[in-house]
mmCIF file of C-alpha atoms in Angstrom:
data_model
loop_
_atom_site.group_PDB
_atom_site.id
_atom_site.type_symbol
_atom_site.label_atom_id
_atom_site.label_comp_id
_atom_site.label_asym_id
_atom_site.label_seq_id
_atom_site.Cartn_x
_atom_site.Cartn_y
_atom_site.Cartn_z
ATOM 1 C CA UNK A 1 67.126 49.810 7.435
ATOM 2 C CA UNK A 2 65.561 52.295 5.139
ATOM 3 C CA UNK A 3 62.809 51.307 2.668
ATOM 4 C CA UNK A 4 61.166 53.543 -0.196
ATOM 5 C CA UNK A 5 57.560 52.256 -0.943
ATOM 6 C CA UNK A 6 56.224 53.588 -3.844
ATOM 7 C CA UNK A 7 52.303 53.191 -4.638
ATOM 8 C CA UNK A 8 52.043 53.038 -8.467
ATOM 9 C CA UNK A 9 48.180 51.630 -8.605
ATOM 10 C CA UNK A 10 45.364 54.249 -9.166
ATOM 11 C CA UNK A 11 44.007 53.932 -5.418
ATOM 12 C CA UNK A 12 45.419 54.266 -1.947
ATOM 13 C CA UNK A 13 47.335 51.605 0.055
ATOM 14 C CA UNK A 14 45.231 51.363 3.348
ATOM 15 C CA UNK A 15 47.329 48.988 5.428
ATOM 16 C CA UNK A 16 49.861 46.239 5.187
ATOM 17 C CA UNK A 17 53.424 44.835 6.730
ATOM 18 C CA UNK A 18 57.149 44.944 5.472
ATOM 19 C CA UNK A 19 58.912 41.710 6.124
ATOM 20 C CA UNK A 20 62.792 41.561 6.596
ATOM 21 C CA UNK A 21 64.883 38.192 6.209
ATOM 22 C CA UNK A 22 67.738 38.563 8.332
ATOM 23 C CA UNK A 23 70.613 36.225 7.270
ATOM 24 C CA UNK A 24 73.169 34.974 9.873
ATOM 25 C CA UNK A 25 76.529 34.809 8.177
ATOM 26 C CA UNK A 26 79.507 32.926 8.995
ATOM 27 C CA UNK A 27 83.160 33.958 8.726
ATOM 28 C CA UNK A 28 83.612 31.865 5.722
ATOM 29 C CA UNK A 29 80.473 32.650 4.248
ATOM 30 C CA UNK A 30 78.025 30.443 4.999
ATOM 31 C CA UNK A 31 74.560 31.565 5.662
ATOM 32 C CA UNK A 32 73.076 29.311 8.866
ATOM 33 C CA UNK A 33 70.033 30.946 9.621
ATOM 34 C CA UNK A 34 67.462 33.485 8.031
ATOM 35 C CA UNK A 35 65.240 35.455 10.625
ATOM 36 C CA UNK A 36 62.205 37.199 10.185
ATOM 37 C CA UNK A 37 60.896 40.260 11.476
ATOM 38 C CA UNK A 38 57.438 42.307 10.527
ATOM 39 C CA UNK A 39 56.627 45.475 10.802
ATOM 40 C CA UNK A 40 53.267 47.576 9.957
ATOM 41 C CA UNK A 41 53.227 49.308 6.412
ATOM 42 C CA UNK A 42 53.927 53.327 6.986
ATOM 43 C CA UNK A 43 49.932 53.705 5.474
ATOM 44 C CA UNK A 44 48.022 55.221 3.911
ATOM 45 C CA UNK A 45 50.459 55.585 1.322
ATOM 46 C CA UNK A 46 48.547 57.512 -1.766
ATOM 47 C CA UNK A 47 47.719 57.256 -5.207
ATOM 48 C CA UNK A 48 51.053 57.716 -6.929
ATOM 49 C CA UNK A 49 52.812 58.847 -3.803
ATOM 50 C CA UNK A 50 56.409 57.769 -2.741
ATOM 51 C CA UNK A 51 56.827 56.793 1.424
ATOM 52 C CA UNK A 52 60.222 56.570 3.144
ATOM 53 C CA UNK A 53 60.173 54.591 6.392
ATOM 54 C CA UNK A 54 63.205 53.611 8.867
ATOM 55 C CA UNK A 55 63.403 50.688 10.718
ATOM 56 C CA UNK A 56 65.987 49.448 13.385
ATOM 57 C CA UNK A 57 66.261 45.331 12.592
ATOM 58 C CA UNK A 58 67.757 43.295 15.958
ATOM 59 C CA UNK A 59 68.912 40.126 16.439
ATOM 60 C CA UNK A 60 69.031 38.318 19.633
ATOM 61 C CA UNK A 61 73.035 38.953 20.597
ATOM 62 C CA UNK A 62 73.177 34.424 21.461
ATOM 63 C CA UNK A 63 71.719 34.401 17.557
ATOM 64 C CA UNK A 64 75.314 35.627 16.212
ATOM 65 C CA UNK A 65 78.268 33.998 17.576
ATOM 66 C CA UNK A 66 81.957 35.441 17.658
ATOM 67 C CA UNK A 67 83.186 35.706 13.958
ATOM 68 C CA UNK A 68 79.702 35.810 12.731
ATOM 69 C CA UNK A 69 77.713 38.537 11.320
ATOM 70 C CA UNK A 70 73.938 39.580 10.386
ATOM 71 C CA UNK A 71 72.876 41.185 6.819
ATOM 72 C CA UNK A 72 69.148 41.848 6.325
ATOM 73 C CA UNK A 73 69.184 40.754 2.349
ATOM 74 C CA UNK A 74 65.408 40.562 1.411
ATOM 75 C CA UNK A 75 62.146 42.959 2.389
ATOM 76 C CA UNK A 76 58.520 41.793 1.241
ATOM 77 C CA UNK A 77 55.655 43.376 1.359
ATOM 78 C CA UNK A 78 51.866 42.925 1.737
ATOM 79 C CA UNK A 79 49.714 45.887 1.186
ATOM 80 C CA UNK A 80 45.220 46.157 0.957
#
């Protein structure tokens, strides 16, 4: 998964973590679980700089049974 941070505030972003919700979908559509992962914030990330940062997301292979499938549908972030 590929994520663009972009640092509009007027000082440096010294740390942080990205957080990825997982979902584990059904064949018919139903979601039946959400699973987070976190990762540390590609810092420091400048003054009015743009970062791009690439990240592999797994899910245990027992997590996803025949038929199902995995879609990683919301990122959060924390930043200092």
């Amino acid at each position: 998964m590929t994520v663009a941070f972009r640092n509009t505030g007027g000082t440096a972003v010294r740390s942080g973590t990205v957080t990825f919700e997982t979902h584990v979908i059904g064949a018919l559509g139903v979601d039946w679980a959400t699973l987070e992962s976190t990762e540390k914030l590609p810092a420091p990330i400048g003054a009015g700089k743009r970062v791009e940062k690439t990240w592999s997301v797994c899910v245990d292979a027992w997590r996803v049974p025949l038929g199902m499938h995995v879609e990683t549908r919301d990122v959060s972030v924390k930043w200092k």
